[in-house]
Amino acid sequence: MGIAADIAIILVAALAGGLAAQRLGQPLILGYILAGVLVGPSTGGVTVNDTHNIELLAEIGVALLLFALGLEFSLKDLQPVRRIALIGAPLQIGLSIAFGFGVGQLLFGWEWRTALWFGGLIALSSTMVTLKTLSSQGVLGTLASRVMIGMLIMQDLAVVPLMILLPALNDIEQSFPALGWAALRAVLFLVIMILVGTRLMPWLLRIIAGWRSRELFLVAVVALGVGIGYGTYLFGLSFAFGAFVAGIVLSESEYSHQALSDVIPLRDVFGMLFFVSVGMLLEPAFLFANLGLVLTTVTVVLLGKALIFGVITRAFGYGNSAPLVVGLGLFQVGEFSFVLARAGVSANAISHDLYTLTLATAVVTMALTPFVSRLAVPIYRRWRAYRPRETLSTFNLTSDHLRDHVIVAGYGRAGRAATMVMQRVGLEFVVIEIDQRTMEQAKSDGTPIIFGDATSPVMLEAAGVHTARLLLITLPDALNVQLIAERVQALTPNLTVVARAAGSEQLHALKRLGVQEVVQPELEAGLELVRQVLVQFHISPTDIQRFSDTVHQELYAPLYAAESADAAPSQTARLLQQLQHTSRSLRVDWITLPPESALAGQTLSEAAIRTRTGASIVAVLRQDVVAPNPSPDYRMAAGDMLAVLGTAEQERALRALIGQSRRNGAEEQSV
């Protein structure tokens, strides 16, 4: 059957490898690479016969990977962390290449071209592995994760220039003119794509979309991506480079999301072929024969890249645990390093041994990422325990003796909004902030602030933690929130703490650390958004509020359960807990009085609502005017909204009473 049999073997092996990887909690690409090793020519057994044709099909996978990357790319994603992404990421790539070059020459004794290739191959990290790790740990919304994603985007973009530059090292004397000519052609191609592609491609897709053929739209998208890639190949440039540029150009059109949605399954299938073809070139015999070399390389790469990422993160003003989290999260060698390595093998620029060593290093570092990244918290805690005291810088503090005040950890958007409200109501507070730029903003706002790390006991004591009434933690980083809560628990266990939670996973952990109240911004925003949706669908305000309250209680159930399970340490605490539970159990619902109701036109005394149903009317809303605690002679009118306090049974009885018509009510009274 030829290539059809080979593809069938690859698909079955990839499925088995993918299932194994999923079961073990590893990225699917590791399973695909393992499948490639098993069906490759070096292991025996069931073997793919025509590896060359599979490699040619894998080139389409590379093109589709970069085409989809171009479709997903957006400068908006880099906005929150643009400085470290646009400047720090290229700096990290350069330092990593230099580090790899030094390791290759000084430690392994390679010649300079091989060492430089090694540096380029280890400079990139894995977007797939990192995103999966962040998602599984529930920290995708933290500041450190946004830094990592911004740097990963720039790394992925660096693949294209590296694919052009690194092969030119093979004959550098003659490559400079060729490289200059290639750069000129690349600029010319980009100009043509910007001037023509941005108009022609959306116009073509608009016509095809108008025909309402999903199949034809998919064919058009793939043809544009792969076809433009082939056009750049004929133009003397990289096939993958053209596909990437096509994706970027198409990303600016209104059809980019549908194009990406349609091309992702095809990208995944051909991408699977690429990773299987990568594994087919891996020789297990080489790994066993050079196990010491592989382990040494993995250790050197882990320590070197983690240090580079950590130093750059700290240099760009990200403190606390962020440097450790970023360093131990991005140390691995990424999937696009396989693309570079394949390009090096095809151009005879690197040896097969270097290719195998790089591949083995990438696979091992990817597998280690979920475990190594979890070490950031314990390492940071131990480092904090031995860190010398910082020099304190305070601004706008009115008194050296703070008492009965609020400590605000973090002056981001949430912290700034909280301090604005506290200023208006006259509460005394002090902010702790580590970011220099944010601190300058607080100084200009006249906000009392201490420059330093809120996870440090020194900073908490400087902010008057022993005399404070409340600590408000507004930081988005889940690790920092927990560290601050631990420090406060050790210093002043009775201090009231209100904290921001990155996700529901943190609720139990924060309650164990003594945090009294937890707020999840994403949950609160989601509830407000759905309220607006229900308003547009003309759901009654009372129903909207009831639905929102129910969902709110269900999603915060772990917090409430923890409260009820905890033993109160004092009579005051027990009373407060009882009041909290009582307030949550009280039902105050709003019921609209219809025109046909028998109660319309009656006073509260005449209606005898409390006597007949047990419920109480605590307020009446009439034409945007609220009448709180209305008197017995208050006369109700059709359209009034009644605030009802009572149990569920009492509320049902009142609804039944309100539902009685005037005629039925009159008959009931006459009887």
XYZ file of C-alpha atoms in Angstrom:
671
model
C 0.000 0.000 0.000
C 3.010 2.282 0.176
C 2.545 5.605 1.909
C -1.068 4.797 2.853
C 0.172 1.907 5.020
C 2.800 4.162 6.587
C 0.197 6.793 7.460
C -2.064 4.115 8.977
C 0.827 2.883 11.137
C 1.629 6.435 12.241
C -1.983 7.241 13.123
C -2.407 4.109 15.254
C 0.954 4.629 16.983
C 0.207 8.335 17.552
C -3.151 7.451 19.102
C -1.500 4.975 21.470
C 1.227 7.470 22.362
C -1.262 10.284 22.820
C -3.458 8.170 25.107
C -0.427 7.222 27.204
C 0.698 10.850 27.478
C -2.801 12.029 28.415
C -3.061 9.323 31.048
C 0.281 10.337 32.569
C -0.601 14.032 32.505
C 2.030 14.895 29.893
C 1.716 16.975 26.685
C 0.443 15.025 23.700
C 3.524 15.886 21.641
C 5.644 13.729 23.962
C 3.374 10.800 23.150
C 3.679 11.540 19.424
C 7.472 11.656 19.630
C 7.498 8.357 21.524
C 5.231 6.877 18.837
C 7.731 8.037 16.218
C 10.550 6.300 18.089
C 8.576 3.056 18.214
C 7.723 2.994 14.481
C 11.036 4.501 13.358
C 13.767 2.614 11.520
C 16.002 2.350 14.604
C 13.751 0.218 16.830
C 12.623 -2.693 14.629
C 9.163 -4.240 14.784
C 6.385 -2.429 12.904
C 8.299 0.187 10.946
C 7.443 2.992 8.548
C 9.028 2.148 5.206
C 9.173 5.487 3.409
C 10.363 7.976 6.021
C 11.306 10.523 3.364
C 7.729 10.973 2.142
C 6.502 11.251 5.733
C 9.059 14.008 6.296
C 7.729 15.826 3.231
C 4.185 15.644 4.618
C 5.540 16.868 7.944
C 6.703 20.059 6.203
C 3.028 20.858 5.660
C 2.568 20.406 9.403
C 5.291 22.992 10.073
C 3.669 25.405 7.633
C 0.244 24.949 9.229
C 1.710 25.372 12.723
C 3.211 28.722 11.743
C 0.131 29.712 9.732
C -2.066 29.150 12.807
C 0.473 31.011 14.934
C 0.173 33.994 12.602
C -3.624 33.835 12.824
C -3.473 33.835 16.633
C -0.885 36.602 16.929
C -2.120 39.926 18.229
C -0.235 42.895 19.598
C -3.074 43.312 22.106
C -1.860 40.156 23.859
C 1.463 41.871 24.563
C -0.019 45.123 25.862
C 0.000 44.350 29.627
C 3.598 43.053 29.544
C 4.837 44.790 26.408
C 8.182 45.966 27.810
C 9.440 42.586 28.936
C 7.906 40.866 25.888
C 9.249 43.230 23.235
C 12.634 43.901 24.883
C 13.185 41.194 27.467
C 12.278 38.226 25.254
C 14.774 39.101 22.447
C 17.375 39.751 25.169
C 16.639 36.327 26.672
C 17.003 34.647 23.281
C 20.335 36.359 22.717
C 21.634 35.442 26.193
C 20.433 31.849 25.818
C 22.197 31.524 22.465
C 25.370 32.934 24.029
C 24.983 30.555 26.981
C 24.530 27.564 24.689
C 27.495 28.675 22.606
C 29.678 28.870 25.723
C 28.511 25.475 26.985
C 29.127 23.894 23.573
C 32.654 25.236 23.294
C 33.876 25.163 26.901
C 32.068 22.119 28.288
C 31.630 19.881 25.251
C 34.479 21.126 23.050
C 32.389 21.584 19.897
C 33.460 23.769 17.005
C 31.885 27.228 16.938
C 29.169 26.566 14.328
C 27.892 23.514 16.184
C 27.986 25.400 19.481
C 26.072 28.331 17.992
C 23.446 25.989 16.572
C 23.128 24.382 20.008
C 22.553 27.811 21.550
C 19.855 28.596 19.010
C 18.134 25.246 19.566
C 17.901 25.588 23.362
C 16.913 29.282 23.342
C 13.218 28.601 22.691
C 10.724 27.349 25.283
C 7.558 25.314 24.824
C 4.300 27.239 24.475
C 2.216 24.049 24.510
C 3.811 22.614 27.660
C 3.817 25.938 29.524
C 0.158 26.729 28.827
C -0.886 23.229 29.838
C 1.123 23.482 33.066
C -0.267 26.924 33.953
C -3.806 25.758 33.239
C -3.480 22.591 35.329
C -2.092 24.600 38.262
C -4.906 27.176 37.986
C -2.567 30.183 37.699
C -3.276 31.376 34.153
C -4.546 34.731 35.412
C -1.517 35.685 37.511
C 0.988 38.384 36.648
C 3.815 35.843 36.289
C 1.752 33.812 33.812
C 1.074 36.918 31.687
C 4.819 37.609 31.622
C 5.470 34.036 30.510
C 2.838 34.146 27.755
C 4.157 37.479 26.441
C 7.704 36.124 26.239
C 6.513 32.894 24.619
C 4.722 34.839 21.877
C 7.928 36.692 21.029
C 9.897 33.447 21.120
C 7.497 31.864 18.657
C 7.871 34.868 16.377
C 11.675 34.488 16.570
C 11.469 31.060 14.923
C 11.205 32.565 11.448
C 14.350 34.759 11.552
C 16.285 31.946 13.253
C 15.305 29.583 10.427
C 16.792 32.098 8.003
C 19.932 33.013 9.971
C 21.147 29.716 11.418
C 21.458 27.764 8.126
C 23.536 30.669 6.778
C 26.288 29.741 9.272
C 27.147 26.716 7.139
C 29.118 28.912 4.723
C 29.270 32.284 6.382
C 31.726 33.860 3.930
C 29.410 33.330 0.981
C 26.222 33.587 3.014
C 26.458 37.284 3.863
C 25.565 38.465 0.338
C 22.954 35.717 0.052
C 21.581 36.628 3.468
C 21.371 40.297 2.507
C 19.598 39.383 -0.718
C 17.233 37.092 1.239
C 16.473 39.948 3.655
C 15.732 42.235 0.716
C 13.423 39.625 -0.798
C 11.717 39.169 2.575
C 11.083 42.925 2.853
C 9.772 42.998 -0.712
C 7.509 40.035 0.014
C 6.170 41.711 3.170
C 5.436 44.920 1.256
C 3.534 42.963 -1.402
C 1.577 41.061 1.240
C 0.682 44.246 3.123
C -0.371 46.136 0.010
C -2.035 43.299 -1.873
C -2.659 40.504 0.611
C -4.553 42.610 3.133
C -7.041 43.505 0.406
C -7.078 40.419 -1.783
C -7.268 37.700 0.893
C -10.222 39.157 2.861
C -12.014 39.945 -0.410
C -11.625 36.348 -1.585
C -12.780 34.908 1.745
C -15.749 37.308 1.806
C -16.945 35.969 -1.560
C -16.452 32.332 -0.536
C -18.138 32.880 2.832
C -21.101 34.359 0.972
C -21.593 31.021 -0.782
C -22.137 29.415 2.650
C -20.008 26.380 1.937
C -18.031 25.430 5.054
C -16.003 22.911 3.096
C -15.008 25.400 0.404
C -14.117 27.984 3.062
C -11.765 25.474 4.728
C -10.131 24.629 1.412
C -9.681 28.330 0.683
C -8.040 28.998 4.057
C -5.607 26.080 3.742
C -4.868 26.966 0.124
C -4.016 30.529 1.119
C -1.726 29.446 3.942
C 0.087 26.625 2.160
C -0.103 28.251 -1.281
C 1.488 31.500 -0.140
C 4.101 29.450 1.690
C 4.934 27.638 -1.539
C 5.029 30.988 -3.335
C 7.660 32.266 -0.905
C 9.630 29.068 -1.482
C 9.664 29.783 -5.222
C 10.620 33.343 -4.321
C 13.731 31.972 -2.628
C 12.490 32.254 0.957
C 11.338 29.778 3.594
C 8.133 27.839 2.989
C 7.213 28.217 6.685
C 7.973 31.957 6.622
C 5.396 32.540 3.881
C 2.743 30.571 5.754
C 3.434 32.598 8.891
C 3.148 35.928 7.067
C -0.090 34.753 5.436
C -1.481 34.004 8.890
C -0.518 37.447 10.229
C -2.074 39.201 7.228
C -5.264 37.159 7.532
C -5.435 37.752 11.304
C -6.415 41.380 10.659
C -9.563 40.418 8.753
C -12.982 39.685 10.193
C -12.661 36.070 9.039
C -9.570 35.277 11.136
C -11.453 33.562 13.981
C -13.413 31.286 11.671
C -10.267 30.558 9.642
C -8.381 29.611 12.785
C -11.281 27.488 14.013
C -11.392 25.579 10.725
C -7.640 25.109 10.311
C -6.878 23.929 13.876
C -7.995 20.263 13.340
C -5.973 20.046 10.128
C -3.018 21.713 11.847
C -3.199 19.206 14.689
C -3.221 16.210 12.332
C -0.306 17.408 10.190
C 1.447 18.672 13.328
C 1.118 15.161 14.718
C 2.849 13.872 11.562
C 5.654 16.346 12.171
C 6.233 15.288 15.776
C 6.075 11.607 14.833
C 8.662 12.255 12.102
C 10.823 13.954 14.744
C 10.646 10.838 16.897
C 11.485 8.614 13.941
C 14.922 10.226 13.784
C 15.614 9.604 17.477
C 17.940 6.673 18.086
C 17.417 4.912 21.451
C 20.826 3.263 21.126
C 22.470 6.699 21.025
C 20.604 7.782 24.155
C 21.638 4.737 26.183
C 25.210 5.037 24.977
C 25.333 8.740 25.886
C 23.073 8.823 28.936
C 25.582 10.838 30.953
C 25.847 13.447 28.191
C 22.050 13.731 27.966
C 21.623 14.164 31.743
C 24.433 16.710 31.863
C 22.879 18.686 29.030
C 19.442 18.625 30.677
C 20.902 19.854 33.987
C 22.945 22.624 32.363
C 19.989 23.818 30.256
C 17.626 23.774 33.246
C 19.929 25.805 35.486
C 21.172 28.169 32.773
C 17.824 29.064 31.221
C 16.071 29.328 34.583
C 18.743 31.789 35.733
C 18.504 33.848 32.522
C 14.714 34.069 32.674
C 14.753 34.870 36.393
C 17.342 37.653 36.098
C 15.580 39.266 33.118
C 12.204 39.116 34.877
C 13.651 40.783 37.962
C 15.529 43.366 35.868
C 12.240 44.492 34.300
C 10.717 45.255 37.691
C 8.803 42.052 38.454
C 9.533 41.100 42.037
C 8.379 38.669 44.709
C 7.982 35.130 43.359
C 7.687 36.157 39.682
C 11.370 35.617 38.724
C 11.342 32.114 40.219
C 7.981 31.220 38.672
C 9.038 32.445 35.220
C 12.494 30.855 35.411
C 11.269 27.445 36.537
C 8.341 27.585 34.109
C 10.226 28.392 30.895
C 13.483 26.443 31.288
C 12.458 23.667 28.894
C 13.436 23.323 25.225
C 10.367 23.928 23.058
C 8.571 22.320 20.149
C 9.762 24.924 17.663
C 13.317 23.838 18.438
C 12.350 20.665 16.560
C 11.489 22.820 13.566
C 14.903 24.483 13.728
C 16.656 21.159 14.227
C 14.912 19.648 11.215
C 15.921 22.667 9.154
C 19.520 22.170 10.311
C 19.475 18.477 9.361
C 17.957 19.247 5.948
C 20.663 21.855 5.274
C 23.427 19.519 6.539
C 24.278 22.258 9.052
C 24.183 20.049 12.170
C 25.189 16.467 12.786
C 22.766 13.664 13.500
C 24.273 13.296 16.992
C 23.544 16.949 17.846
C 20.018 16.538 16.503
C 19.444 13.474 18.685
C 20.957 15.148 21.747
C 18.777 18.243 21.272
C 15.675 16.129 20.773
C 16.373 14.068 23.893
C 17.024 17.236 25.921
C 13.763 18.769 24.716
C 11.716 15.668 25.545
C 13.205 15.310 29.046
C 12.874 19.015 29.912
C 9.261 19.073 28.693
C 8.442 16.077 30.887
C 10.122 17.730 33.897
C 8.306 21.074 33.537
C 5.138 20.288 35.582
C 7.276 19.008 38.463
C 10.030 21.651 38.405
C 7.562 24.545 38.135
C 5.943 23.486 41.424
C 9.256 24.044 43.216
C 8.931 27.829 42.854
C 6.804 28.259 46.000
C 8.927 26.237 48.485
C 12.156 27.729 47.097
C 10.736 31.244 47.418
C 9.604 30.593 50.986
C 13.038 29.322 52.008
C 14.746 32.267 50.298
C 12.442 34.700 52.069
C 13.331 33.161 55.443
C 17.015 34.069 55.021
C 16.686 37.282 53.033
C 18.213 40.317 54.775
C 15.908 43.172 55.727
C 15.164 45.705 53.022
C 15.677 49.431 53.306
C 12.253 50.966 53.739
C 11.044 53.885 51.627
C 7.810 55.526 52.763
C 5.812 58.302 51.127
C 2.834 60.421 52.169
C 2.539 58.787 55.614
C 0.856 61.213 58.025
C 1.980 59.454 61.184
C 4.661 57.061 62.309
C 2.185 55.425 64.717
C -0.482 53.784 62.589
C -3.480 52.417 64.468
C -6.894 51.006 63.503
C -6.013 51.346 59.816
C -6.237 49.210 56.693
C -3.145 47.718 55.051
C -3.523 47.380 51.275
C -1.130 44.928 49.632
C -0.765 46.020 46.009
C -1.671 49.221 44.164
C -2.886 47.796 40.890
C -6.309 48.510 39.443
C -8.137 46.721 42.268
C -5.976 48.315 44.960
C -6.338 51.784 43.444
C -10.140 51.456 43.300
C -10.268 50.285 46.922
C -8.122 53.184 48.178
C -10.265 55.723 46.293
C -13.341 54.542 48.196
C -11.502 54.500 51.527
C -10.286 58.056 50.947
C -13.857 59.263 50.340
C -15.228 57.678 53.509
C -12.269 58.865 55.586
C -10.631 55.536 56.439
C -6.936 55.552 57.303
C -4.848 53.160 55.220
C -1.345 52.449 53.973
C -0.301 50.680 50.754
C 2.611 48.273 50.295
C 3.882 48.139 46.690
C 7.053 46.640 45.141
C 6.736 47.886 41.560
C 8.703 51.100 41.079
C 6.446 52.536 38.346
C 3.296 51.826 40.329
C 4.881 53.353 43.424
C 5.609 56.566 41.514
C 1.948 56.684 40.467
C 0.845 56.266 44.085
C 3.192 59.054 45.206
C 1.722 61.415 42.614
C -1.796 60.469 43.782
C -0.866 61.401 47.353
C -1.441 57.817 48.508
C 0.366 56.775 51.725
C 2.683 54.030 50.545
C 5.638 51.918 51.639
C 7.954 50.669 48.911
C 8.683 46.997 49.443
C 7.497 43.400 49.193
C 4.260 42.677 51.058
C 5.299 39.035 51.563
C 8.128 40.215 53.832
C 7.436 40.357 57.602
C 9.580 43.497 57.715
C 7.212 45.317 55.359
C 4.117 44.135 57.208
C 5.537 45.343 60.512
C 6.494 48.670 58.940
C 2.871 49.048 57.787
C 1.692 48.512 61.378
C 0.334 44.987 61.064
C 0.118 44.605 64.874
C -2.130 47.665 65.253
C -4.080 47.413 61.970
C -7.774 46.620 61.840
C -7.774 44.873 58.464
C -5.457 43.650 55.698
C -6.698 43.880 52.103
C -4.724 41.744 49.607
C -5.401 42.920 46.042
C -2.455 41.223 44.287
C -3.389 38.987 41.330
C -0.540 36.515 41.897
C -1.922 33.460 43.712
C 1.453 32.545 45.202
C 1.975 36.001 46.694
C -1.530 36.068 48.167
C -0.892 32.815 50.012
C 2.555 33.920 51.168
C 1.172 37.157 52.622
C -1.618 35.263 54.366
C 0.951 32.887 55.890
C 3.091 35.777 57.146
C 0.077 37.512 58.725
C -1.065 34.260 60.326
C 2.352 33.974 61.982
C 2.546 37.637 63.029
C -1.044 38.522 64.023
C -3.405 35.550 63.699
C -6.432 37.603 64.831
C -6.112 40.255 62.109
C -9.042 40.327 59.686
C -7.847 39.505 56.161
C -9.778 40.104 52.940
C -8.030 38.616 49.897
C -8.355 38.391 46.153
C -8.397 34.793 44.867
C -7.121 33.743 41.462
C -9.593 30.850 41.288
C -11.926 28.616 43.254
C -9.007 26.272 43.988
C -7.641 28.864 46.415
C -10.735 29.101 48.616
C -9.867 26.200 50.938
C -6.173 27.117 51.086
C -6.900 30.731 52.033
C -9.450 29.742 54.673
C -6.874 27.428 56.270
C -4.518 30.414 56.399
C -7.042 32.465 58.354
C -8.435 34.618 55.545
C -11.951 35.673 56.576
C -13.297 36.891 53.244
C -12.280 35.979 49.685
C -13.280 37.737 46.467
C -12.924 36.214 43.012
C -12.881 39.090 40.472
C -13.623 36.828 37.516
C -16.674 35.382 39.272
C -18.008 38.805 40.254
C -17.451 40.125 36.734
C -19.153 37.079 35.255
C -22.213 37.524 37.471
C -22.497 41.185 36.521
C -22.158 40.323 32.827
C -24.885 37.703 33.009
C -27.128 40.184 34.856
C -26.830 42.499 31.867
C -27.612 39.602 29.524
C -30.767 38.743 31.482
C -31.831 42.406 31.419
C -31.637 42.376 27.626
C -33.884 39.297 27.599
C -36.448 41.165 29.733
C -36.130 38.856 32.750
C -37.694 40.506 35.785
C -35.266 42.264 38.185
C -36.407 40.101 41.100
C -35.688 36.897 39.195
C -32.301 38.239 38.063
C -31.326 39.024 41.651
C -32.570 35.654 42.898
C -30.659 33.753 40.194
C -27.506 35.786 40.873
C -27.678 35.222 44.619
C -28.165 31.481 44.147
C -25.209 31.130 41.790
C -23.102 33.346 44.047
C -23.778 31.109 47.046
C -23.122 27.923 45.067
C -19.781 29.127 43.699
C -18.634 30.372 47.099
C -19.878 27.179 48.770
C -16.334 25.963 49.666
C -15.780 29.201 51.581
C -19.098 28.978 53.428
C -18.504 25.309 54.232
C -15.114 26.140 55.666
C -16.681 28.860 57.807
C -19.263 26.503 59.271
C -16.649 23.811 59.938
C -14.206 26.122 61.747
C -14.546 26.501 65.486
C -14.827 30.121 66.545
C -12.018 31.046 68.990
C -14.033 33.578 71.013
C -17.552 34.632 71.911
C -17.283 37.671 69.613
C -16.114 35.493 66.738
C -18.932 33.005 67.343
C -21.471 35.820 67.345
C -20.023 37.257 64.145
C -20.174 33.851 62.491
C -23.809 33.424 63.567
C -24.689 36.861 62.213
C -22.980 36.067 58.918
C -24.915 32.832 58.525
C -28.147 34.528 59.573
C -27.697 37.304 57.034
C -27.128 34.743 54.305
C -30.237 32.790 55.285
C -32.523 35.857 55.292
C -34.543 36.077 52.108
C -35.438 39.550 50.854
C -37.222 39.288 47.504
C -38.942 41.916 45.381
C -42.461 41.164 44.147
C -44.332 43.380 41.680
C -47.971 44.131 42.521
C -50.075 43.532 39.355
C -53.068 45.782 38.531
C -55.592 42.970 38.924
C -54.380 42.044 42.425
C -56.819 42.383 45.297
C -54.116 44.138 47.338
C -53.803 47.058 44.895
C -55.373 50.127 46.548
C -55.309 48.646 50.062
C -53.195 49.863 52.952
C -50.750 47.506 54.617
C -53.039 47.424 57.630
C -56.079 46.510 55.508
C -54.142 43.829 53.633
C -52.993 42.192 56.902
C -50.097 40.602 55.047
C -48.146 39.661 58.177
C -51.215 38.016 59.769
C -52.290 36.121 56.640
C -48.870 34.982 55.306
C -46.225 35.559 57.979
C -44.132 37.671 55.580
C -43.195 41.321 56.201
C -43.075 44.225 53.768
C -39.835 46.050 54.602
C -39.780 48.511 51.677
C -41.792 49.643 48.664
C -40.331 50.900 45.381
C -42.658 53.203 43.401
C -41.409 55.013 40.301
C -37.757 55.057 41.398
C -38.694 56.280 44.910
C -38.033 53.864 47.777
C -40.201 53.946 50.886
C -38.269 52.039 53.563
C -40.124 50.450 56.492
C -43.558 51.703 55.342
C -46.180 52.500 58.018
C -49.396 50.441 58.396
C -51.444 53.172 56.656
C -49.211 53.085 53.548
C -51.523 52.471 50.575
C -50.218 50.092 47.925
C -50.733 50.764 44.202
C -50.564 48.684 41.054
C -46.988 48.444 39.781
C -45.404 48.815 43.215
C -42.400 46.586 43.917
C -42.652 45.130 47.424
C -39.503 44.128 49.336
C -40.578 40.966 51.154
C -38.753 39.492 54.149
C -39.638 35.940 55.062
C -39.107 32.243 54.545
C -39.705 30.466 51.255
C -43.111 29.227 52.467
C -44.138 32.700 53.608
C -43.096 34.160 50.276
C -45.150 31.559 48.378
C -48.166 32.373 50.544
C -47.765 36.084 49.802
C -47.462 35.425 46.063
C -50.672 33.428 46.196
C -52.352 36.265 48.090
C -51.146 38.862 45.593
C -52.307 36.651 42.729
C -55.880 36.795 43.926
C -57.989 39.058 41.738
C -60.197 41.825 43.107
C -63.310 39.737 42.496
C -61.941 36.650 44.249
C -60.717 38.802 47.114
C -64.141 40.397 47.518
C -65.831 36.980 47.507
C -63.346 35.721 50.116
C -64.023 38.705 52.371
C -67.863 38.325 52.023
C -67.650 34.673 52.977
